[in-house]
């Protein structure tokens, strides 16, 4: 396939085949159990077969199908290894590649958006795409001033495909739910739909990327390419080489994994504090490791790409997050519960035991309890199993908690980042980043307040 499948009938038929296949495999699984095979073994095999078909179909489609696949891909750490292993390669492929548009289509978009003389803007332009994603593909070129650039071209019909796919996927979200234990698929799809118009707007993306590029200019740890030119459906930025994070996950040294994990955590918490924006698409395809960190060429920096989805947080991350995290670590059950109620995490009609809430939260925030923490797939799986098992107290309590809309994207980005850290198997000094960048995590010094009042 060489172009975005724009006929709704074609796309719908491919996606509609997913629940039919899932239902068929469920019947097959029931038959296996009737003849005496272990329910656990049958369940795992069923999950594996379902996942393989899901990512095969999503990999063939761009638009919302691929977007959904990318969002799911960072949570593969939560799956049992015997299920995750066989299709991990397919997930990585989703993060980095998709079938390209024909050259004639690319040239037509460039001529329409940059003018008939678009070739004159470039000293060189490579027709073969360097990368492809859910709504556009990237071509390498040389701008007329000699700078190497990345030219992001949006697929014609991308908006319609995004919404069509996500609407179709939402219809059978309950069938897809068991793929990722402990994760509710329907709100994820709804949130992706809410972000469609923003992601299609390359003007907003250019503003967000330029804000980060300027803020992180000369930063020793993080690199963001500058925006060179932007028009409707075309975005030109400086080119950035480096090792894709997906390659670090599959083949990187432990030193590279730890460094990438530390910088990823740093960017997650420092970005909103420094720019008022939260990069909200943290899958490995959007990050690179570049040589030349603070310790010289043998050290590493984190390169960050794709600012099509951001959360606008003018004051940085909400102080409530830092305050509740700090009080949980201090064992202040009543205070934490009151804060969660005030912020809408506990509905007014529900009353919970504050100590039970603490029991629910403490395992999740284990990485913040120690000076450094090693994120592993095993740890992620244990957390997912704890909140997904209907027999677990954590499952029962989690069903009664609420996630206010203003925290939805922050929650997803944090979970996704933790998923990537577990894929890396990185040892990270997370508490150090929280103390440096998360509002409310370090209690205010009364003296500081007095000085501010005097000023």
Short mmCIF file of C-alpha atoms in Angstrom, two decimals:
data_model
loop_
_atom_site.label_atom_id
_atom_site.label_comp_id
_atom_site.label_asym_id
_atom_site.label_seq_id
_atom_site.Cartn_x
_atom_site.Cartn_y
_atom_site.Cartn_z
CA UNK A 1 0.00 0.00 0.00
CA UNK A 2 1.44 3.31 -1.04
CA UNK A 3 -1.10 5.97 -0.05
CA UNK A 4 -3.47 6.90 2.75
CA UNK A 5 -6.58 4.72 2.31
CA UNK A 6 -9.17 7.49 2.12
CA UNK A 7 -12.29 5.53 1.23
CA UNK A 8 -14.25 5.09 4.42
CA UNK A 9 -15.55 1.73 3.25
CA UNK A 10 -12.02 0.34 2.84
CA UNK A 11 -10.78 1.59 6.19
CA UNK A 12 -13.95 0.56 8.01
CA UNK A 13 -13.79 -2.94 6.54
CA UNK A 14 -10.23 -3.45 7.80
CA UNK A 15 -11.05 -2.16 11.28
CA UNK A 16 -14.39 -3.97 11.44
CA UNK A 17 -12.53 -7.24 10.87
CA UNK A 18 -10.82 -6.81 14.25
CA UNK A 19 -13.81 -7.50 16.56
CA UNK A 20 -14.96 -10.34 14.29
CA UNK A 21 -11.52 -11.91 14.61
CA UNK A 22 -11.52 -11.37 18.36
CA UNK A 23 -14.95 -13.00 18.67
CA UNK A 24 -13.80 -15.94 16.57
CA UNK A 25 -10.72 -16.45 18.71
CA UNK A 26 -12.84 -16.22 21.87
CA UNK A 27 -14.96 -19.10 20.54
CA UNK A 28 -11.78 -21.01 19.76
CA UNK A 29 -10.58 -20.36 23.33
CA UNK A 30 -13.83 -21.63 24.80
CA UNK A 31 -13.43 -24.82 22.79
CA UNK A 32 -9.90 -25.31 24.10
CA UNK A 33 -11.11 -24.93 27.69
CA UNK A 34 -13.96 -27.40 27.13
CA UNK A 35 -11.42 -30.05 26.16
CA UNK A 36 -9.52 -29.44 29.38
CA UNK A 37 -6.69 -26.98 28.66
CA UNK A 38 -5.67 -24.47 31.37
CA UNK A 39 -7.78 -21.29 31.30
CA UNK A 40 -4.67 -19.23 32.04
CA UNK A 41 -2.70 -20.73 29.15
CA UNK A 42 -5.63 -20.39 26.77
CA UNK A 43 -6.15 -16.78 27.89
CA UNK A 44 -2.56 -15.86 27.19
CA UNK A 45 -2.59 -17.50 23.79
CA UNK A 46 -5.86 -15.73 22.98
CA UNK A 47 -4.36 -12.41 24.05
CA UNK A 48 -1.28 -13.00 21.94
CA UNK A 49 -3.23 -13.89 18.80
CA UNK A 50 -5.52 -10.88 19.26
CA UNK A 51 -2.59 -8.52 19.72
CA UNK A 52 -0.83 -9.85 16.64
CA UNK A 53 -3.88 -9.20 14.46
CA UNK A 54 -4.51 -5.77 16.00
CA UNK A 55 -1.04 -4.44 15.32
CA UNK A 56 -0.93 -6.01 11.85
CA UNK A 57 -4.07 -4.08 10.87
CA UNK A 58 -3.00 -0.85 12.58
CA UNK A 59 0.38 -1.05 10.89
CA UNK A 60 -1.28 -1.19 7.47
CA UNK A 61 -3.29 1.98 8.09
CA UNK A 62 -2.18 5.53 8.79
CA UNK A 63 -4.55 8.03 10.39
CA UNK A 64 -6.23 7.31 13.71
CA UNK A 65 -5.56 3.58 13.54
CA UNK A 66 -1.82 4.13 13.61
CA UNK A 67 -2.20 6.91 16.21
CA UNK A 68 -4.02 4.48 18.48
CA UNK A 69 -1.34 1.86 17.86
CA UNK A 70 1.40 4.31 18.82
CA UNK A 71 -0.46 5.26 22.00
CA UNK A 72 -0.81 1.58 22.94
CA UNK A 73 2.78 0.74 22.04
CA UNK A 74 4.30 2.43 25.08
CA UNK A 75 2.24 0.16 27.37
CA UNK A 76 3.58 -3.14 26.06
CA UNK A 77 5.71 -3.26 29.22
CA UNK A 78 2.53 -4.12 31.12
CA UNK A 79 1.95 -7.33 29.15
CA UNK A 80 3.23 -10.75 30.18
CA UNK A 81 6.57 -11.37 28.48
CA UNK A 82 5.33 -14.42 26.57
CA UNK A 83 2.59 -12.20 25.06
CA UNK A 84 4.63 -9.03 24.56
CA UNK A 85 7.69 -10.68 23.05
CA UNK A 86 6.29 -11.95 19.72
CA UNK A 87 4.89 -8.61 18.60
CA UNK A 88 7.30 -6.13 20.23
CA UNK A 89 8.99 -5.72 16.85
CA UNK A 90 5.65 -4.79 15.29
CA UNK A 91 5.10 -2.13 17.97
CA UNK A 92 8.52 -0.63 17.31
CA UNK A 93 7.78 -0.55 13.61
CA UNK A 94 4.60 1.40 14.33
CA UNK A 95 6.66 3.99 16.18
CA UNK A 96 9.08 4.60 13.32
CA UNK A 97 7.52 3.79 9.96
CA UNK A 98 4.43 3.50 7.78
CA UNK A 99 3.88 2.94 4.04
CA UNK A 100 4.85 6.16 2.21
CA UNK A 101 2.79 8.47 -0.01
CA UNK A 102 3.55 8.37 -3.74
CA UNK A 103 6.07 11.00 -4.86
CA UNK A 104 3.49 12.66 -7.11
CA UNK A 105 1.20 13.22 -4.10
CA UNK A 106 4.03 14.75 -2.07
CA UNK A 107 4.95 17.11 -4.92
CA UNK A 108 1.29 18.09 -5.37
CA UNK A 109 0.95 19.04 -1.69
CA UNK A 110 4.22 21.03 -1.77
CA UNK A 111 3.17 22.88 -4.93
CA UNK A 112 -0.24 23.70 -3.45
CA UNK A 113 1.15 24.90 -0.11
CA UNK A 114 4.54 26.40 -1.03
CA UNK A 115 3.80 27.56 -4.59
CA UNK A 116 4.77 26.40 -8.07
CA UNK A 117 8.40 27.33 -7.46
CA UNK A 118 8.70 25.23 -4.31
CA UNK A 119 11.83 23.49 -5.68
CA UNK A 120 13.67 26.83 -5.49
CA UNK A 121 13.30 26.85 -1.70
CA UNK A 122 15.56 23.80 -1.50
CA UNK A 123 19.10 23.12 -2.61
CA UNK A 124 18.24 19.43 -2.24
CA UNK A 125 15.03 17.49 -1.61
CA UNK A 126 14.83 13.71 -1.17
CA UNK A 127 11.66 12.23 -2.62
CA UNK A 128 12.00 9.07 -0.55
CA UNK A 129 10.63 9.79 2.94
CA UNK A 130 12.99 9.49 5.89
CA UNK A 131 10.14 8.70 8.28
CA UNK A 132 6.37 8.32 8.26
CA UNK A 133 3.82 8.63 11.02
CA UNK A 134 0.08 8.79 11.62
CA UNK A 135 -0.84 12.02 9.79
CA UNK A 136 2.26 12.94 7.80
CA UNK A 137 5.65 11.87 6.55
CA UNK A 138 9.08 13.49 6.75
CA UNK A 139 11.48 14.16 3.87
CA UNK A 140 15.10 15.16 4.24
CA UNK A 141 16.34 18.21 2.36
CA UNK A 142 18.70 21.18 2.30
CA UNK A 143 17.08 24.62 2.67
CA UNK A 144 18.14 27.43 0.36
CA UNK A 145 20.40 28.86 3.10
CA UNK A 146 22.35 25.59 3.36
CA UNK A 147 20.71 24.21 6.51
CA UNK A 148 19.77 20.53 6.57
CA UNK A 149 16.04 20.33 7.15
CA UNK A 150 13.20 17.93 7.85
CA UNK A 151 10.13 18.60 5.67
CA UNK A 152 6.94 17.28 7.25
CA UNK A 153 4.12 16.83 4.72
CA UNK A 154 0.58 16.08 5.89
CA UNK A 155 -1.31 13.28 4.15
CA UNK A 156 -4.27 14.55 2.09
CA UNK A 157 -7.43 13.47 3.86
CA UNK A 158 -5.61 12.86 7.15
CA UNK A 159 -8.29 14.57 9.24
CA UNK A 160 -11.14 12.48 7.88
CA UNK A 161 -9.11 9.28 8.28
CA UNK A 162 -8.20 10.14 11.88
CA UNK A 163 -11.79 10.69 12.96
CA UNK A 164 -13.18 7.76 10.97
CA UNK A 165 -10.66 5.34 12.47
CA UNK A 166 -11.07 6.55 16.04
CA UNK A 167 -14.88 6.44 15.79
CA UNK A 168 -14.67 2.88 14.51
CA UNK A 169 -12.17 1.83 17.20
CA UNK A 170 -14.31 3.34 19.95
CA UNK A 171 -17.22 1.10 18.95
CA UNK A 172 -15.38 -2.01 20.08
CA UNK A 173 -13.07 -0.53 22.71
CA UNK A 174 -14.35 -3.02 25.30
CA UNK A 175 -13.07 -5.90 23.19
CA UNK A 176 -9.63 -4.29 22.96
CA UNK A 177 -9.43 -3.55 26.69
CA UNK A 178 -7.93 -6.90 27.80
CA UNK A 179 -4.87 -6.26 25.61
CA UNK A 180 -3.41 -3.85 28.16
CA UNK A 181 -4.24 -4.93 31.74
CA UNK A 182 -5.34 -2.06 33.96
CA UNK A 183 -5.91 0.36 31.09
CA UNK A 184 -9.30 1.72 30.04
CA UNK A 185 -9.20 1.96 26.25
CA UNK A 186 -12.32 4.08 25.72
CA UNK A 187 -11.09 7.28 27.46
CA UNK A 188 -7.79 6.96 25.56
CA UNK A 189 -9.62 6.92 22.22
CA UNK A 190 -11.88 9.80 23.33
CA UNK A 191 -8.86 11.88 24.29
CA UNK A 192 -7.16 11.14 20.96
CA UNK A 193 -10.34 12.32 19.17
CA UNK A 194 -10.35 15.55 21.20
CA UNK A 195 -6.82 16.29 19.97
CA UNK A 196 -7.44 15.69 16.25
CA UNK A 197 -7.96 19.30 15.16
CA UNK A 198 -4.96 20.48 17.16
CA UNK A 199 -2.65 17.85 15.73
CA UNK A 200 -3.70 18.67 12.16
CA UNK A 201 -2.81 22.34 12.70
CA UNK A 202 0.88 22.68 11.76
CA UNK A 203 0.73 26.34 12.81
CA UNK A 204 0.09 25.35 16.43
CA UNK A 205 2.77 22.68 16.19
CA UNK A 206 5.28 25.21 14.86
CA UNK A 207 4.55 27.58 17.77
CA UNK A 208 4.97 24.82 20.35
CA UNK A 209 8.20 23.53 18.80
CA UNK A 210 9.69 27.00 18.45
CA UNK A 211 8.88 27.80 22.10
CA UNK A 212 10.76 24.66 23.17
CA UNK A 213 13.63 25.22 20.74
CA UNK A 214 14.22 28.74 22.05
CA UNK A 215 13.92 27.75 25.71
CA UNK A 216 16.30 24.80 25.33
CA UNK A 217 18.85 26.63 23.16
CA UNK A 218 22.33 25.80 24.53
CA UNK A 219 20.80 23.41 27.07
CA UNK A 220 23.42 20.77 27.92
CA UNK A 221 20.87 17.94 28.09
CA UNK A 222 17.98 18.55 25.67
CA UNK A 223 17.96 19.49 21.98
CA UNK A 224 14.89 20.69 20.05
CA UNK A 225 15.23 21.59 16.32
CA UNK A 226 14.33 25.15 15.31
CA UNK A 227 11.38 25.82 13.01
CA UNK A 228 12.54 27.02 9.56
CA UNK A 229 9.26 27.49 7.68
CA UNK A 230 5.59 26.65 8.17
CA UNK A 231 2.51 26.69 5.98
CA UNK A 232 -0.77 24.77 5.96
CA UNK A 233 0.04 21.02 5.78
CA UNK A 234 3.82 21.61 5.49
CA UNK A 235 6.29 22.14 8.35
CA UNK A 236 10.04 22.63 7.77
CA UNK A 237 12.40 22.30 10.75
CA UNK A 238 16.11 21.84 11.23
CA UNK A 239 17.22 18.25 10.69
CA UNK A 240 18.34 16.27 13.73
CA UNK A 241 20.41 13.10 13.55
CA UNK A 242 20.85 10.73 16.47
CA UNK A 243 19.98 7.22 17.60
CA UNK A 244 16.21 6.60 17.77
CA UNK A 245 15.09 5.66 21.25
CA UNK A 246 13.53 2.49 19.81
CA UNK A 247 17.06 1.33 18.92
CA UNK A 248 18.29 2.13 22.42
CA UNK A 249 15.41 0.01 23.78
CA UNK A 250 16.32 -2.94 21.56
CA UNK A 251 20.13 -2.72 21.40
CA UNK A 252 21.44 0.10 23.62
CA UNK A 253 24.06 -0.24 26.34
CA UNK A 254 22.98 0.09 29.96
CA UNK A 255 24.79 3.43 30.10
CA UNK A 256 22.73 4.69 27.16
CA UNK A 257 19.51 3.34 28.68
CA UNK A 258 20.14 5.03 32.02
CA UNK A 259 21.11 8.34 30.42
CA UNK A 260 18.08 8.29 28.09
CA UNK A 261 15.78 7.47 31.01
CA UNK A 262 17.17 10.26 33.18
CA UNK A 263 16.83 12.84 30.42
CA UNK A 264 13.35 11.66 29.50
CA UNK A 265 12.22 12.13 33.11
CA UNK A 266 13.95 15.52 33.20
CA UNK A 267 12.22 16.67 30.04
CA UNK A 268 8.82 15.44 31.27
CA UNK A 269 8.97 17.57 34.43
CA UNK A 270 11.14 20.50 33.31
CA UNK A 271 9.32 21.17 30.02
CA UNK A 272 6.08 22.51 31.55
CA UNK A 273 8.01 24.52 34.16
CA UNK A 274 10.17 26.17 31.47
CA UNK A 275 7.75 26.58 28.56
CA UNK A 276 4.23 26.26 29.99
CA UNK A 277 3.74 23.34 27.60
CA UNK A 278 3.69 19.57 28.12
CA UNK A 279 4.94 17.44 25.21
CA UNK A 280 2.04 14.99 25.05
CA UNK A 281 3.22 12.31 22.61
CA UNK A 282 6.02 10.49 24.44
CA UNK A 283 6.45 7.37 22.31
CA UNK A 284 10.04 6.30 21.45
CA UNK A 285 9.78 7.41 17.80
CA UNK A 286 9.79 11.04 18.97
CA UNK A 287 13.13 10.90 20.80
CA UNK A 288 16.80 10.55 19.84
CA UNK A 289 20.08 10.19 21.71
CA UNK A 290 22.74 12.58 20.43
CA UNK A 291 26.44 12.67 21.38
CA UNK A 292 27.94 15.74 23.02
CA UNK A 293 26.43 15.95 26.49
CA UNK A 294 27.88 17.87 29.46
CA UNK A 295 30.76 15.40 29.82
CA UNK A 296 31.86 15.70 26.17
CA UNK A 297 31.40 13.65 22.99
CA UNK A 298 31.13 10.40 24.95
CA UNK A 299 28.15 11.78 26.85
CA UNK A 300 24.59 11.95 25.51
CA UNK A 301 21.83 14.52 25.02
CA UNK A 302 18.13 13.91 24.38
CA UNK A 303 16.70 15.10 21.06
CA UNK A 304 12.94 15.76 21.04
CA UNK A 305 10.68 15.75 17.97
CA UNK A 306 6.98 16.17 17.08
CA UNK A 307 5.13 18.84 19.04
CA UNK A 308 1.79 18.23 17.32
CA UNK A 309 0.14 17.33 20.62
CA UNK A 310 0.84 19.48 23.67
CA UNK A 311 -0.99 20.34 26.87
CA UNK A 312 -0.99 24.05 27.64
CA UNK A 313 -0.05 24.57 31.30
CA UNK A 314 0.83 28.28 31.77
CA UNK A 315 1.80 27.74 35.41
CA UNK A 316 3.58 24.45 34.79
CA UNK A 317 2.27 21.17 36.16
CA UNK A 318 -0.47 21.67 38.79
CA UNK A 319 0.95 22.06 42.30
CA UNK A 320 -1.71 19.60 43.49
CA UNK A 321 0.29 16.76 41.91
CA UNK A 322 3.45 17.64 43.79
CA UNK A 323 1.64 18.32 47.06
CA UNK A 324 -0.34 15.07 47.03
CA UNK A 325 2.77 13.09 46.07
CA UNK A 326 4.81 14.65 48.89
CA UNK A 327 2.07 14.10 51.48
CA UNK A 328 1.61 10.49 50.36
CA UNK A 329 5.33 9.87 50.83
CA UNK A 330 5.02 11.45 54.29
CA UNK A 331 2.12 9.15 55.20
CA UNK A 332 -0.44 11.96 55.60
CA UNK A 333 -3.46 9.85 54.64
CA UNK A 334 -6.18 12.28 55.78
CA UNK A 335 -4.55 15.29 54.11
CA UNK A 336 -4.05 13.40 50.84
CA UNK A 337 -7.66 12.25 50.84
CA UNK A 338 -8.95 15.78 51.47
CA UNK A 339 -6.84 17.14 48.61
CA UNK A 340 -8.03 14.42 46.22
CA UNK A 341 -11.64 15.16 47.15
CA UNK A 342 -11.14 18.89 46.64
CA UNK A 343 -9.65 18.35 43.18
CA UNK A 344 -12.42 15.99 42.05
CA UNK A 345 -10.47 12.71 42.11
CA UNK A 346 -13.11 11.43 44.53
CA UNK A 347 -16.71 12.24 43.61
CA UNK A 348 -18.90 13.95 46.22
CA UNK A 349 -21.25 10.97 46.29
CA UNK A 350 -18.48 8.54 47.25
CA UNK A 351 -16.73 8.10 50.58
CA UNK A 352 -13.48 6.14 50.76
CA UNK A 353 -11.16 5.05 53.55
CA UNK A 354 -8.10 7.38 53.49
CA UNK A 355 -5.79 4.52 54.56
CA UNK A 356 -7.12 2.35 51.70
CA UNK A 357 -6.38 5.20 49.30
CA UNK A 358 -2.81 5.31 50.65
CA UNK A 359 -2.47 1.55 50.14
CA UNK A 360 -3.57 2.04 46.55
CA UNK A 361 -1.14 4.91 45.85
CA UNK A 362 2.06 3.84 47.60
CA UNK A 363 3.10 1.03 45.21
CA UNK A 364 2.53 3.33 42.22
CA UNK A 365 4.82 6.05 43.59
CA UNK A 366 7.56 3.65 44.64
CA UNK A 367 10.05 5.28 42.17
CA UNK A 368 9.76 8.56 44.11
CA UNK A 369 10.42 6.94 47.49
CA UNK A 370 14.08 6.18 46.85
CA UNK A 371 17.14 8.06 45.62
CA UNK A 372 17.21 6.05 42.39
CA UNK A 373 14.87 3.46 40.94
CA UNK A 374 15.28 0.83 38.22
CA UNK A 375 12.23 0.74 35.97
CA UNK A 376 11.57 -2.76 34.63
CA UNK A 377 8.92 -4.51 32.61
CA UNK A 378 8.38 -6.81 35.61
CA UNK A 379 7.57 -3.85 37.86
CA UNK A 380 5.18 -2.44 35.26
CA UNK A 381 3.46 -5.80 34.88
CA UNK A 382 3.04 -6.15 38.65
CA UNK A 383 1.40 -2.70 38.85
CA UNK A 384 -0.89 -3.45 35.91
CA UNK A 385 -1.89 -6.81 37.39
CA UNK A 386 -2.60 -5.25 40.79
CA UNK A 387 -5.09 -2.71 39.43
CA UNK A 388 -6.57 -5.05 36.77
CA UNK A 389 -7.39 -8.09 38.93
CA UNK A 390 -11.09 -7.89 39.96
CA UNK A 391 -10.19 -9.81 43.12
CA UNK A 392 -7.70 -7.12 44.17
CA UNK A 393 -8.61 -4.35 46.66
CA UNK A 394 -6.70 -1.97 44.37
CA UNK A 395 -9.05 -2.85 41.51
CA UNK A 396 -12.14 -2.22 43.62
CA UNK A 397 -10.83 1.11 44.92
CA UNK A 398 -9.54 2.25 41.51
CA UNK A 399 -13.02 1.83 40.02
CA UNK A 400 -14.33 4.38 42.51
CA UNK A 401 -11.72 7.04 41.78
CA UNK A 402 -12.35 9.74 39.18
CA UNK A 403 -9.94 11.43 36.77
CA UNK A 404 -10.86 15.11 36.25
CA UNK A 405 -10.67 16.20 32.59
CA UNK A 406 -7.90 18.74 33.30
CA UNK A 407 -5.65 15.91 34.51
CA UNK A 408 -6.45 13.41 31.75
CA UNK A 409 -3.63 14.29 29.37
CA UNK A 410 -1.10 14.76 32.19
CA UNK A 411 -2.03 11.30 33.49
CA UNK A 412 -1.65 9.66 30.07
CA UNK A 413 1.70 11.36 29.38
CA UNK A 414 3.06 10.33 32.79
CA UNK A 415 1.93 6.72 32.33
CA UNK A 416 3.34 6.64 28.80
CA UNK A 417 6.69 8.01 29.96
CA UNK A 418 6.86 5.41 32.72
CA UNK A 419 6.08 2.77 30.09
CA UNK A 420 9.06 3.94 28.01
CA UNK A 421 11.32 3.98 31.09
CA UNK A 422 10.33 0.35 31.71
CA UNK A 423 11.05 -0.55 28.09
CA UNK A 424 14.49 1.02 28.55
CA UNK A 425 15.07 -0.81 31.84
CA UNK A 426 16.64 2.46 33.02
CA UNK A 427 17.89 3.33 36.48
CA UNK A 428 16.69 6.88 37.10
CA UNK A 429 17.06 9.42 39.91
CA UNK A 430 13.41 10.39 39.62
CA UNK A 431 13.17 12.06 43.02
CA UNK A 432 15.93 14.47 41.96
CA UNK A 433 13.81 15.61 38.98
CA UNK A 434 10.69 15.94 41.11
CA UNK A 435 12.52 18.10 43.64
CA UNK A 436 13.92 20.29 40.88
CA UNK A 437 10.87 20.78 38.70
CA UNK A 438 7.55 19.62 40.18
CA UNK A 439 5.62 22.45 41.90
CA UNK A 440 4.48 21.56 45.41
CA UNK A 441 6.77 18.55 45.83
CA UNK A 442 9.26 20.47 47.99
CA UNK A 443 7.46 22.32 50.81
CA UNK A 444 7.85 26.07 50.73
CA UNK A 445 10.28 27.57 53.21
CA UNK A 446 8.38 30.09 55.38
CA UNK A 447 11.33 32.44 55.04
CA UNK A 448 10.88 32.42 51.27
CA UNK A 449 7.26 33.46 51.70
CA UNK A 450 8.21 36.32 54.01
CA UNK A 451 10.81 37.57 51.53
CA UNK A 452 8.27 37.40 48.69
CA UNK A 453 5.71 39.33 50.77
CA UNK A 454 8.26 42.05 51.56
CA UNK A 455 9.17 42.32 47.87
#
